[in-house]
Structure formats: structure tokens, C-alpha cells
Amino acid sequence: MHEPNLYFRPNLLADTRALITGGGSGICKGIAQTFLALGARVTIMGRNQSTLDDALESFGPSLHQNAFGFAGDVRDAAQVDAVLESAMESMGGLNCVINGAAGNFLSPAAKLSPKGFKTVMEIDAHGTYNVSHLAYKKALSRHGGSILNLSATLQYAGTPYQVHAGSAKAAIDAMTRHLAVEWGPEQIRVNAIAPGPIDNTVGMEKLAPGGMKKTIEGSIPLGRFGRIGEIANAAVFLTSAAAAYITGAVLVVDGGAWMTFGNVYQTAFKANDNTTSKGDTD
């Protein structure tokens, strides 16, 4: 379980009512736990209710009372609508959305089927739009709030075997800026975090298996993978009043990795024989 290191004053987020997609595991579970520890009420959303229930239980009794979990697929607008209704009823409102639901796997473009590409685009890009759009209509357009999208750095230089995920995250970056411009007059801030390689996540277990981690770490200026808590702390800042004049920003939290990766992924993948598609089906 992620243990939050709290660098912020207690109850900083006492007025926050947050929906976090992908909140049953990994980075977004860590964000949920940190938000709860700072006084927020939080609803986590994912496709598997048992995963959500396990996450809620792991938060412990002191945080559990302000945490809720409802299953739904971000690709399905009707399911998103139903989860938003349940979340707003349970939390007593909604003023913060964190879009973290994502899909990914390794695949050379030549072996990536159209279905595999479409699936990742739908979960990441379409899902982010579905949740943001419906949250705007049902709550944020009435009183303002904050949207935080989870992006990545894959698209900055072109990462081998990640054309599907990189394309989806580039769309999220663009969406962040467009929505920030359109919804700013309604006091809705829209920002994004672009994490680099983060330890103890399912994503990095897929994208850096075996001996790849050591190879990749060697190219990162800060010399290590990031920690879930470091992304959670960035999320707290961007959704709190401390960032009241920040919108349309994509904050890179990667230890400087995107500036130095170059072809390190391709070298690492070839060295570890990970050039075949994993998780893709025709």
C-alpha cells in the first residue's frame, strides 16, 4: 500500500469532492489515498468492483468513511453518467475530476492491430473526454472546479513500441489545453501531469520487465524511477488553491527522463527480447 508523505497542511483538501478514474490501483490509488489523508472525499472508478472494494479496504478505517467506489467503463458514456450520479450523491457534490484510467502494452507498430490501437485510444483519450464532458455538464459548469488529466512523456520524442499510448497521451495534452481555454471563464481549471517511469505500478511491470529497469534507470538524470507519492503530491498541488492561477499546464514529473531517453527504450527492449506485442488481439 502506498504510504503518503504529506508535505501539506492537514485538511488542505477538506472542501474537495473528487472522482478519480483508474483509482483502484497504481498511481491513481495513491492519489486517492493522499487526497483522503488531506481531508477530501473521494470516489474511485474502475471496471472491476472487487478491485475497487479491495482498494477501499486498504485505505483503512480512518479514511474509508470518506471513500467510495463505483464500477464503470470510461469508454461508455452511460456508465460514466451513472457513476457520476452515485459519486455526487455519496460525496455531497463534485468539484474535482482526475482522469487516470489508461491502457497500455508493448507492441511494435508493425505488429499492432487496428483494434489494439483503437482500444488504447478509447480508454485514454475518449475516456478522458467522456468523464470531463459529463462532469462539466452535471456539476462543474455550475460552480467551477478542477480537472486533472494523467498524461505521459512517451509522445515527446517518439518512444518505440508505444505509438498507441503516445498518440492517446498527445490527444490528452491537446484536450487539456483546449478545455482550459473554453472552460476557464467558468472557473474550471484543467491541467495534466505527465509522469515518467514510476516504481511499483502495473504499467511499469508491463513496460519495463526483467532487466530493463536497470537499463532505463541509468539514463534518468535523477538516477531512479519515480515514486507513486511524488505523483500524488503533484496532483495535490495542481488541484489545490495553491495552483489557483494555473490552467492548461502539463507538469512533467519524471526526474528529467524525457530529455535523456533517446533510444534507450529500443536498446533495452532489444536487449531483453521484448519486441513482440503483448496484450493485443485482432
PDB file of C-alpha atoms in Angstrom:
ATOM      1  CA  MET A   1       0.000   0.000   0.000  1.00  0.00           C
ATOM      2  CA  HIS A   2       1.207   3.488  -0.843  1.00  0.00           C
ATOM      3  CA  GLU A   3       2.087   5.453   2.294  1.00  0.00           C
ATOM      4  CA  PRO A   4       1.602   9.172   1.625  1.00  0.00           C
ATOM      5  CA  ASN A   5       4.300  11.612   2.689  1.00  0.00           C
ATOM      6  CA  LEU A   6       2.292  14.698   3.490  1.00  0.00           C
ATOM      7  CA  TYR A   7       4.113  17.953   2.827  1.00  0.00           C
ATOM      8  CA  PHE A   8       0.896  19.945   3.007  1.00  0.00           C
ATOM      9  CA  ARG A   9      -1.126  21.323   5.905  1.00  0.00           C
ATOM     10  CA  PRO A  10      -3.744  18.978   7.394  1.00  0.00           C
ATOM     11  CA  ASN A  11      -7.205  19.186   5.848  1.00  0.00           C
ATOM     12  CA  LEU A  12      -5.890  21.134   2.845  1.00  0.00           C
ATOM     13  CA  LEU A  13      -8.440  19.311   0.688  1.00  0.00           C
ATOM     14  CA  ALA A  14     -11.339  19.310   3.160  1.00  0.00           C
ATOM     15  CA  ASP A  15     -13.592  21.016   0.618  1.00  0.00           C
ATOM     16  CA  THR A  16     -12.604  18.688  -2.226  1.00  0.00           C
ATOM     17  CA  ARG A  17     -15.052  16.167  -3.655  1.00  0.00           C
ATOM     18  CA  ALA A  18     -13.055  14.171  -6.185  1.00  0.00           C
ATOM     19  CA  LEU A  19     -13.800  11.461  -8.738  1.00  0.00           C
ATOM     20  CA  ILE A  20     -10.664   9.513  -9.675  1.00  0.00           C
ATOM     21  CA  THR A  21     -10.839   7.133 -12.634  1.00  0.00           C
ATOM     22  CA  GLY A  22      -8.442   4.223 -12.559  1.00  0.00           C
ATOM     23  CA  GLY A  23      -8.411   4.726  -8.792  1.00  0.00           C
ATOM     24  CA  GLY A  24      -8.370   1.059  -7.865  1.00  0.00           C
ATOM     25  CA  SER A  25      -4.654   0.571  -8.401  1.00  0.00           C
ATOM     26  CA  GLY A  26      -1.277   2.127  -9.060  1.00  0.00           C
ATOM     27  CA  ILE A  27      -0.742   5.858  -9.327  1.00  0.00           C
ATOM     28  CA  CYS A  28      -4.402   6.779  -9.074  1.00  0.00           C
ATOM     29  CA  LYS A  29      -4.927   4.648  -5.986  1.00  0.00           C
ATOM     30  CA  GLY A  30      -2.007   6.518  -4.435  1.00  0.00           C
ATOM     31  CA  ILE A  31      -3.556   9.842  -5.397  1.00  0.00           C
ATOM     32  CA  ALA A  32      -6.853   8.760  -3.841  1.00  0.00           C
ATOM     33  CA  GLN A  33      -5.159   7.771  -0.589  1.00  0.00           C
ATOM     34  CA  THR A  34      -3.228  11.040  -0.390  1.00  0.00           C
ATOM     35  CA  PHE A  35      -6.361  13.096  -1.079  1.00  0.00           C
ATOM     36  CA  LEU A  36      -8.217  11.211   1.649  1.00  0.00           C
ATOM     37  CA  ALA A  37      -5.369  11.802   4.091  1.00  0.00           C
ATOM     38  CA  LEU A  38      -5.681  15.543   3.389  1.00  0.00           C
ATOM     39  CA  GLY A  39      -9.396  15.603   4.160  1.00  0.00           C
ATOM     40  CA  ALA A  40     -11.010  15.113   0.746  1.00  0.00           C
ATOM     41  CA  ARG A  41     -13.981  12.932  -0.011  1.00  0.00           C
ATOM     42  CA  VAL A  42     -13.082  10.624  -2.880  1.00  0.00           C
ATOM     43  CA  THR A  43     -14.836   8.302  -5.295  1.00  0.00           C
ATOM     44  CA  ILE A  44     -12.693   5.835  -7.221  1.00  0.00           C
ATOM     45  CA  MET A  45     -13.924   4.408 -10.505  1.00  0.00           C
ATOM     46  CA  GLY A  46     -12.748   1.345 -12.415  1.00  0.00           C
ATOM     47  CA  ARG A  47     -14.133  -1.543 -14.392  1.00  0.00           C
ATOM     48  CA  ASN A  48     -13.866  -4.157 -11.631  1.00  0.00           C
ATOM     49  CA  GLN A  49     -15.869  -3.622  -8.456  1.00  0.00           C
ATOM     50  CA  SER A  50     -13.851  -6.150  -6.465  1.00  0.00           C
ATOM     51  CA  THR A  51     -10.645  -4.259  -7.275  1.00  0.00           C
ATOM     52  CA  LEU A  52     -12.281  -1.059  -6.072  1.00  0.00           C
ATOM     53  CA  ASP A  53     -13.513  -2.761  -2.904  1.00  0.00           C
ATOM     54  CA  ASP A  54     -10.012  -4.057  -2.167  1.00  0.00           C
ATOM     55  CA  ALA A  55      -8.612  -0.555  -2.639  1.00  0.00           C
ATOM     56  CA  LEU A  56     -11.199   0.958  -0.311  1.00  0.00           C
ATOM     57  CA  GLU A  57     -10.410  -1.644   2.329  1.00  0.00           C
ATOM     58  CA  SER A  58      -6.683  -0.939   2.032  1.00  0.00           C
ATOM     59  CA  PHE A  59      -7.214   2.720   2.896  1.00  0.00           C
ATOM     60  CA  GLY A  60      -8.035   1.696   6.465  1.00  0.00           C
ATOM     61  CA  PRO A  61     -10.939   2.653   8.735  1.00  0.00           C
ATOM     62  CA  SER A  62      -9.823   6.229   9.336  1.00  0.00           C
ATOM     63  CA  LEU A  63     -10.015   7.076   5.625  1.00  0.00           C
ATOM     64  CA  HIS A  64     -12.594   4.554   4.472  1.00  0.00           C
ATOM     65  CA  GLN A  65     -15.541   6.607   5.711  1.00  0.00           C
ATOM     66  CA  ASN A  66     -14.829   9.300   3.104  1.00  0.00           C
ATOM     67  CA  ALA A  67     -14.060   6.908   0.255  1.00  0.00           C
ATOM     68  CA  PHE A  68     -16.471   5.365  -2.239  1.00  0.00           C
ATOM     69  CA  GLY A  69     -16.056   3.104  -5.232  1.00  0.00           C
ATOM     70  CA  PHE A  70     -18.333   2.514  -8.219  1.00  0.00           C
ATOM     71  CA  ALA A  71     -17.624   0.298 -11.203  1.00  0.00           C
ATOM     72  CA  GLY A  72     -17.886   1.671 -14.720  1.00  0.00           C
ATOM     73  CA  ASP A  73     -16.109   1.788 -18.057  1.00  0.00           C
ATOM     74  CA  VAL A  74     -14.914   5.255 -19.070  1.00  0.00           C
ATOM     75  CA  ARG A  75     -15.477   4.311 -22.720  1.00  0.00           C
ATOM     76  CA  ASP A  76     -19.226   4.072 -22.096  1.00  0.00           C
ATOM     77  CA  ALA A  77     -20.868   7.462 -21.530  1.00  0.00           C
ATOM     78  CA  ALA A  78     -23.956   5.901 -19.932  1.00  0.00           C
ATOM     79  CA  GLN A  79     -21.819   4.099 -17.354  1.00  0.00           C
ATOM     80  CA  VAL A  80     -19.851   7.278 -16.662  1.00  0.00           C
ATOM     81  CA  ASP A  81     -23.093   9.167 -16.137  1.00  0.00           C
ATOM     82  CA  ALA A  82     -24.321   6.557 -13.648  1.00  0.00           C
ATOM     83  CA  VAL A  83     -21.051   6.626 -11.694  1.00  0.00           C
ATOM     84  CA  LEU A  84     -21.116  10.423 -11.551  1.00  0.00           C
ATOM     85  CA  GLU A  85     -24.633  10.358 -10.141  1.00  0.00           C
ATOM     86  CA  SER A  86     -23.640   7.853  -7.458  1.00  0.00           C
ATOM     87  CA  ALA A  87     -20.450   9.746  -6.665  1.00  0.00           C
ATOM     88  CA  MET A  88     -22.187  13.087  -6.292  1.00  0.00           C
ATOM     89  CA  GLU A  89     -24.844  11.595  -4.059  1.00  0.00           C
ATOM     90  CA  SER A  90     -22.277   9.799  -1.874  1.00  0.00           C
ATOM     91  CA  MET A  91     -19.849  12.710  -1.556  1.00  0.00           C
ATOM     92  CA  GLY A  92     -22.376  15.526  -1.454  1.00  0.00           C
ATOM     93  CA  GLY A  93     -21.150  17.069  -4.680  1.00  0.00           C
ATOM     94  CA  LEU A  94     -18.266  17.096  -7.147  1.00  0.00           C
ATOM     95  CA  ASN A  95     -15.625  19.771  -7.751  1.00  0.00           C
ATOM     96  CA  CYS A  96     -12.578  17.758  -8.814  1.00  0.00           C
ATOM     97  CA  VAL A  97     -12.022  15.136 -11.518  1.00  0.00           C
ATOM     98  CA  ILE A  98      -8.826  13.147 -12.013  1.00  0.00           C
ATOM     99  CA  ASN A  99      -8.700  11.221 -15.274  1.00  0.00           C
ATOM    100  CA  GLY A 100      -6.308   8.341 -14.739  1.00  0.00           C
ATOM    101  CA  ALA A 101      -7.909   5.348 -16.473  1.00  0.00           C
ATOM    102  CA  ALA A 102      -5.449   4.042 -19.059  1.00  0.00           C
ATOM    103  CA  GLY A 103      -4.442   1.011 -21.082  1.00  0.00           C
ATOM    104  CA  ASN A 104      -1.054   0.051 -22.473  1.00  0.00           C
ATOM    105  CA  PHE A 105       1.174  -2.788 -23.597  1.00  0.00           C
ATOM    106  CA  LEU A 106       4.349  -3.172 -25.637  1.00  0.00           C
ATOM    107  CA  SER A 107       3.967  -3.578 -29.374  1.00  0.00           C
ATOM    108  CA  PRO A 108       5.986  -2.647 -32.449  1.00  0.00           C
ATOM    109  CA  ALA A 109       3.786  -0.596 -34.773  1.00  0.00           C
ATOM    110  CA  ALA A 110       4.098  -3.236 -37.484  1.00  0.00           C
ATOM    111  CA  LYS A 111       2.502  -5.809 -35.179  1.00  0.00           C
ATOM    112  CA  LEU A 112      -0.082  -3.526 -33.576  1.00  0.00           C
ATOM    113  CA  SER A 113      -3.572  -4.281 -34.877  1.00  0.00           C
ATOM    114  CA  PRO A 114      -6.100  -1.515 -35.539  1.00  0.00           C
ATOM    115  CA  LYS A 115      -8.155  -2.988 -32.701  1.00  0.00           C
ATOM    116  CA  GLY A 116      -5.259  -2.677 -30.272  1.00  0.00           C
ATOM    117  CA  PHE A 117      -4.616   0.927 -31.289  1.00  0.00           C
ATOM    118  CA  LYS A 118      -8.312   1.767 -31.034  1.00  0.00           C
ATOM    119  CA  THR A 119      -8.673   0.206 -27.581  1.00  0.00           C
ATOM    120  CA  VAL A 120      -5.933   2.327 -26.038  1.00  0.00           C
ATOM    121  CA  MET A 121      -7.215   5.480 -27.745  1.00  0.00           C
ATOM    122  CA  GLU A 122     -10.713   4.798 -26.432  1.00  0.00           C
ATOM    123  CA  ILE A 123      -9.673   4.164 -22.839  1.00  0.00           C
ATOM    124  CA  ASP A 124      -7.209   7.043 -22.577  1.00  0.00           C
ATOM    125  CA  ALA A 125      -8.408   9.801 -24.903  1.00  0.00           C
ATOM    126  CA  HIS A 126     -12.111   9.071 -25.346  1.00  0.00           C
ATOM    127  CA  GLY A 127     -12.449   8.105 -21.695  1.00  0.00           C
ATOM    128  CA  THR A 128     -10.853  11.347 -20.558  1.00  0.00           C
ATOM    129  CA  TYR A 129     -13.264  13.309 -22.721  1.00  0.00           C
ATOM    130  CA  ASN A 130     -16.325  11.323 -21.630  1.00  0.00           C
ATOM    131  CA  VAL A 131     -15.633  11.868 -17.936  1.00  0.00           C
ATOM    132  CA  SER A 132     -14.653  15.528 -18.316  1.00  0.00           C
ATOM    133  CA  HIS A 133     -17.622  16.353 -20.543  1.00  0.00           C
ATOM    134  CA  LEU A 134     -20.199  14.724 -18.292  1.00  0.00           C
ATOM    135  CA  ALA A 135     -18.649  16.129 -15.108  1.00  0.00           C
ATOM    136  CA  TYR A 136     -18.812  19.576 -16.715  1.00  0.00           C
ATOM    137  CA  LYS A 137     -22.487  19.167 -17.591  1.00  0.00           C
ATOM    138  CA  LYS A 138     -23.560  17.642 -14.277  1.00  0.00           C
ATOM    139  CA  ALA A 139     -21.533  19.720 -11.811  1.00  0.00           C
ATOM    140  CA  LEU A 140     -18.520  21.803 -12.789  1.00  0.00           C
ATOM    141  CA  SER A 141     -20.379  24.205 -15.104  1.00  0.00           C
ATOM    142  CA  ARG A 142     -22.480  25.305 -12.112  1.00  0.00           C
ATOM    143  CA  HIS A 143     -19.743  26.156  -9.631  1.00  0.00           C
ATOM    144  CA  GLY A 144     -16.331  25.637 -11.189  1.00  0.00           C
ATOM    145  CA  GLY A 145     -13.680  23.197 -10.105  1.00  0.00           C
ATOM    146  CA  SER A 146     -10.589  21.373 -11.274  1.00  0.00           C
ATOM    147  CA  ILE A 147      -9.849  18.670 -13.832  1.00  0.00           C
ATOM    148  CA  LEU A 148      -6.514  16.875 -13.774  1.00  0.00           C
ATOM    149  CA  ASN A 149      -5.545  14.524 -16.598  1.00  0.00           C
ATOM    150  CA  LEU A 150      -2.849  11.856 -16.357  1.00  0.00           C
ATOM    151  CA  SER A 151      -0.689  12.060 -19.448  1.00  0.00           C
ATOM    152  CA  ALA A 152       2.843  10.726 -20.129  1.00  0.00           C
ATOM    153  CA  THR A 153       6.112  11.673 -21.815  1.00  0.00           C
ATOM    154  CA  LEU A 154       6.061   8.940 -24.471  1.00  0.00           C
ATOM    155  CA  GLN A 155       4.997  11.346 -27.198  1.00  0.00           C
ATOM    156  CA  TYR A 156       7.693  13.960 -26.654  1.00  0.00           C
ATOM    157  CA  ALA A 157      10.449  12.249 -28.612  1.00  0.00           C
ATOM    158  CA  GLY A 158       8.673   9.209 -30.024  1.00  0.00           C
ATOM    159  CA  THR A 159       9.033   6.082 -27.887  1.00  0.00           C
ATOM    160  CA  PRO A 160       9.472   2.730 -29.670  1.00  0.00           C
ATOM    161  CA  TYR A 161       6.636   0.224 -29.276  1.00  0.00           C
ATOM    162  CA  GLN A 162       4.337   2.917 -27.841  1.00  0.00           C
ATOM    163  CA  VAL A 163       2.636   4.514 -30.867  1.00  0.00           C
ATOM    164  CA  HIS A 164      -0.812   3.673 -29.447  1.00  0.00           C
ATOM    165  CA  ALA A 165      -0.208   5.053 -25.947  1.00  0.00           C
ATOM    166  CA  GLY A 166       1.855   8.004 -27.153  1.00  0.00           C
ATOM    167  CA  SER A 167      -0.866   9.030 -29.608  1.00  0.00           C
ATOM    168  CA  ALA A 168      -3.503   8.790 -26.883  1.00  0.00           C
ATOM    169  CA  LYS A 169      -1.472  10.866 -24.440  1.00  0.00           C
ATOM    170  CA  ALA A 170      -0.743  13.505 -27.098  1.00  0.00           C
ATOM    171  CA  ALA A 171      -4.502  13.791 -27.539  1.00  0.00           C
ATOM    172  CA  ILE A 172      -4.898  14.234 -23.786  1.00  0.00           C
ATOM    173  CA  ASP A 173      -2.304  17.026 -23.760  1.00  0.00           C
ATOM    174  CA  ALA A 174      -4.195  18.829 -26.529  1.00  0.00           C
ATOM    175  CA  MET A 175      -7.528  18.244 -24.803  1.00  0.00           C
ATOM    176  CA  THR A 176      -6.131  19.706 -21.584  1.00  0.00           C
ATOM    177  CA  ARG A 177      -5.276  22.984 -23.330  1.00  0.00           C
ATOM    178  CA  HIS A 178      -8.482  23.219 -25.351  1.00  0.00           C
ATOM    179  CA  LEU A 179     -10.717  22.642 -22.334  1.00  0.00           C
ATOM    180  CA  ALA A 180      -8.664  25.030 -20.199  1.00  0.00           C
ATOM    181  CA  VAL A 181      -9.362  27.786 -22.741  1.00  0.00           C
ATOM    182  CA  GLU A 182     -13.052  27.009 -23.197  1.00  0.00           C
ATOM    183  CA  TRP A 183     -13.943  26.372 -19.568  1.00  0.00           C
ATOM    184  CA  GLY A 184     -11.674  28.884 -17.881  1.00  0.00           C
ATOM    185  CA  PRO A 185     -14.331  31.627 -17.919  1.00  0.00           C
ATOM    186  CA  GLU A 186     -16.486  29.287 -15.811  1.00  0.00           C
ATOM    187  CA  GLN A 187     -13.678  28.984 -13.231  1.00  0.00           C
ATOM    188  CA  ILE A 188     -12.798  25.442 -14.239  1.00  0.00           C
ATOM    189  CA  ARG A 189      -9.073  24.775 -14.263  1.00  0.00           C
ATOM    190  CA  VAL A 190      -7.815  21.960 -16.499  1.00  0.00           C
ATOM    191  CA  ASN A 191      -4.260  20.690 -16.082  1.00  0.00           C
ATOM    192  CA  ALA A 192      -2.282  17.493 -16.602  1.00  0.00           C
ATOM    193  CA  ILE A 193       0.584  15.569 -15.058  1.00  0.00           C
ATOM    194  CA  ALA A 194       2.998  13.647 -17.297  1.00  0.00           C
ATOM    195  CA  PRO A 195       4.667  11.005 -15.119  1.00  0.00           C
ATOM    196  CA  GLY A 196       7.844   9.281 -16.168  1.00  0.00           C
ATOM    197  CA  PRO A 197       8.695   5.702 -15.105  1.00  0.00           C
ATOM    198  CA  ILE A 198       7.055   5.119 -11.716  1.00  0.00           C
ATOM    199  CA  ASP A 199       8.034   2.212  -9.477  1.00  0.00           C
ATOM    200  CA  ASN A 200       5.586  -0.371  -8.137  1.00  0.00           C
ATOM    201  CA  THR A 201       2.949   0.130 -10.815  1.00  0.00           C
ATOM    202  CA  VAL A 202       1.369  -2.388 -13.154  1.00  0.00           C
ATOM    203  CA  GLY A 203       2.263  -0.106 -16.057  1.00  0.00           C
ATOM    204  CA  MET A 204       5.999  -0.322 -15.434  1.00  0.00           C
ATOM    205  CA  GLU A 205       5.803  -4.057 -14.818  1.00  0.00           C
ATOM    206  CA  LYS A 206       4.456  -4.288 -18.383  1.00  0.00           C
ATOM    207  CA  LEU A 207       6.717  -1.664 -19.958  1.00  0.00           C
ATOM    208  CA  ALA A 208       9.987  -2.425 -18.156  1.00  0.00           C
ATOM    209  CA  PRO A 209      10.042  -6.125 -17.309  1.00  0.00           C
ATOM    210  CA  GLY A 210      13.087  -8.061 -16.235  1.00  0.00           C
ATOM    211  CA  GLY A 211      16.438  -6.355 -16.602  1.00  0.00           C
ATOM    212  CA  MET A 212      15.025  -3.381 -18.493  1.00  0.00           C
ATOM    213  CA  LYS A 213      14.542  -1.351 -15.328  1.00  0.00           C
ATOM    214  CA  LYS A 214      18.254  -1.057 -14.624  1.00  0.00           C
ATOM    215  CA  THR A 215      18.968  -0.011 -18.213  1.00  0.00           C
ATOM    216  CA  ILE A 216      16.283   2.664 -18.160  1.00  0.00           C
ATOM    217  CA  GLU A 217      17.229   3.954 -14.703  1.00  0.00           C
ATOM    218  CA  GLY A 218      20.766   4.539 -15.933  1.00  0.00           C
ATOM    219  CA  SER A 219      19.510   7.126 -18.417  1.00  0.00           C
ATOM    220  CA  ILE A 220      17.431   9.143 -15.930  1.00  0.00           C
ATOM    221  CA  PRO A 221      19.185  12.297 -14.651  1.00  0.00           C
ATOM    222  CA  LEU A 222      17.962  11.702 -11.090  1.00  0.00           C
ATOM    223  CA  GLY A 223      19.083   8.077 -11.362  1.00  0.00           C
ATOM    224  CA  ARG A 224      15.920   6.273 -10.299  1.00  0.00           C
ATOM    225  CA  PHE A 225      12.297   5.561 -11.089  1.00  0.00           C
ATOM    226  CA  GLY A 226       9.741   7.878  -9.525  1.00  0.00           C
ATOM    227  CA  ARG A 227       7.507   7.046  -6.591  1.00  0.00           C
ATOM    228  CA  ILE A 228       3.719   6.985  -6.536  1.00  0.00           C
ATOM    229  CA  GLY A 229       3.702   9.544  -3.723  1.00  0.00           C
ATOM    230  CA  GLU A 230       5.637  12.006  -5.860  1.00  0.00           C
ATOM    231  CA  ILE A 231       2.886  11.978  -8.475  1.00  0.00           C
ATOM    232  CA  ALA A 232       0.241  12.208  -5.754  1.00  0.00           C
ATOM    233  CA  ASN A 233       1.899  15.291  -4.279  1.00  0.00           C
ATOM    234  CA  ALA A 234       1.972  16.950  -7.703  1.00  0.00           C
ATOM    235  CA  ALA A 235      -1.735  16.153  -8.042  1.00  0.00           C
ATOM    236  CA  VAL A 236      -2.458  17.779  -4.682  1.00  0.00           C
ATOM    237  CA  PHE A 237      -0.664  20.953  -5.749  1.00  0.00           C
ATOM    238  CA  LEU A 238      -2.368  21.265  -9.128  1.00  0.00           C
ATOM    239  CA  THR A 239      -5.870  20.688  -7.760  1.00  0.00           C
ATOM    240  CA  SER A 240      -5.484  22.849  -4.653  1.00  0.00           C
ATOM    241  CA  ALA A 241      -5.842  26.590  -4.151  1.00  0.00           C
ATOM    242  CA  ALA A 242      -2.041  26.826  -4.291  1.00  0.00           C
ATOM    243  CA  ALA A 243      -2.388  26.462  -8.077  1.00  0.00           C
ATOM    244  CA  ALA A 244      -5.387  28.784  -8.415  1.00  0.00           C
ATOM    245  CA  TYR A 245      -3.832  30.675 -11.340  1.00  0.00           C
ATOM    246  CA  ILE A 246      -2.572  27.625 -13.217  1.00  0.00           C
ATOM    247  CA  THR A 247      -4.596  26.146 -16.075  1.00  0.00           C
ATOM    248  CA  GLY A 248      -3.708  24.473 -19.357  1.00  0.00           C
ATOM    249  CA  ALA A 249      -0.395  23.263 -17.920  1.00  0.00           C
ATOM    250  CA  VAL A 250       1.178  19.842 -18.406  1.00  0.00           C
ATOM    251  CA  LEU A 251       3.526  19.256 -15.481  1.00  0.00           C
ATOM    252  CA  VAL A 252       6.263  16.724 -16.235  1.00  0.00           C
ATOM    253  CA  VAL A 253       7.217  14.661 -13.171  1.00  0.00           C
ATOM    254  CA  ASP A 254       9.866  12.263 -14.437  1.00  0.00           C
ATOM    255  CA  GLY A 255      13.252  13.031 -12.900  1.00  0.00           C
ATOM    256  CA  GLY A 256      14.345  14.567 -16.197  1.00  0.00           C
ATOM    257  CA  ALA A 257      13.929  11.257 -18.039  1.00  0.00           C
ATOM    258  CA  TRP A 258      12.273  12.524 -21.223  1.00  0.00           C
ATOM    259  CA  MET A 259      15.276  14.733 -22.018  1.00  0.00           C
ATOM    260  CA  THR A 260      17.769  11.886 -21.991  1.00  0.00           C
ATOM    261  CA  PHE A 261      15.920   8.735 -23.041  1.00  0.00           C
ATOM    262  CA  GLY A 262      16.766   8.943 -26.743  1.00  0.00           C
ATOM    263  CA  ASN A 263      16.816   5.360 -27.977  1.00  0.00           C
ATOM    264  CA  VAL A 264      17.254   3.811 -24.540  1.00  0.00           C
ATOM    265  CA  TYR A 265      13.859   2.100 -24.753  1.00  0.00           C
ATOM    266  CA  GLN A 266      14.675   0.485 -28.059  1.00  0.00           C
ATOM    267  CA  THR A 267      18.077  -0.635 -26.769  1.00  0.00           C
ATOM    268  CA  ALA A 268      16.533  -2.004 -23.579  1.00  0.00           C
ATOM    269  CA  PHE A 269      13.704  -3.772 -25.405  1.00  0.00           C
ATOM    270  CA  LYS A 270      16.057  -5.481 -27.856  1.00  0.00           C
ATOM    271  CA  ALA A 271      18.435  -6.488 -25.077  1.00  0.00           C
ATOM    272  CA  ASN A 272      15.577  -8.100 -23.176  1.00  0.00           C
ATOM    273  CA  ASP A 273      13.844  -9.555 -26.246  1.00  0.00           C
ATOM    274  CA  ASN A 274      10.616  -7.615 -25.654  1.00  0.00           C
ATOM    275  CA  THR A 275       9.839  -6.636 -29.235  1.00  0.00           C
ATOM    276  CA  THR A 276       6.662  -8.662 -29.585  1.00  0.00           C
ATOM    277  CA  SER A 277       3.185  -7.405 -28.911  1.00  0.00           C
ATOM    278  CA  LYS A 278       1.736  -8.192 -25.502  1.00  0.00           C
ATOM    279  CA  GLY A 279      -1.969  -7.921 -24.814  1.00  0.00           C
ATOM    280  CA  ASP A 280      -3.033  -7.146 -28.381  1.00  0.00           C
ATOM    281  CA  THR A 281      -5.681  -9.157 -30.181  1.00  0.00           C
ATOM    282  CA  ASP A 282      -7.128  -8.986 -33.694  1.00  0.00           C
TER     283      ASP A 282
END
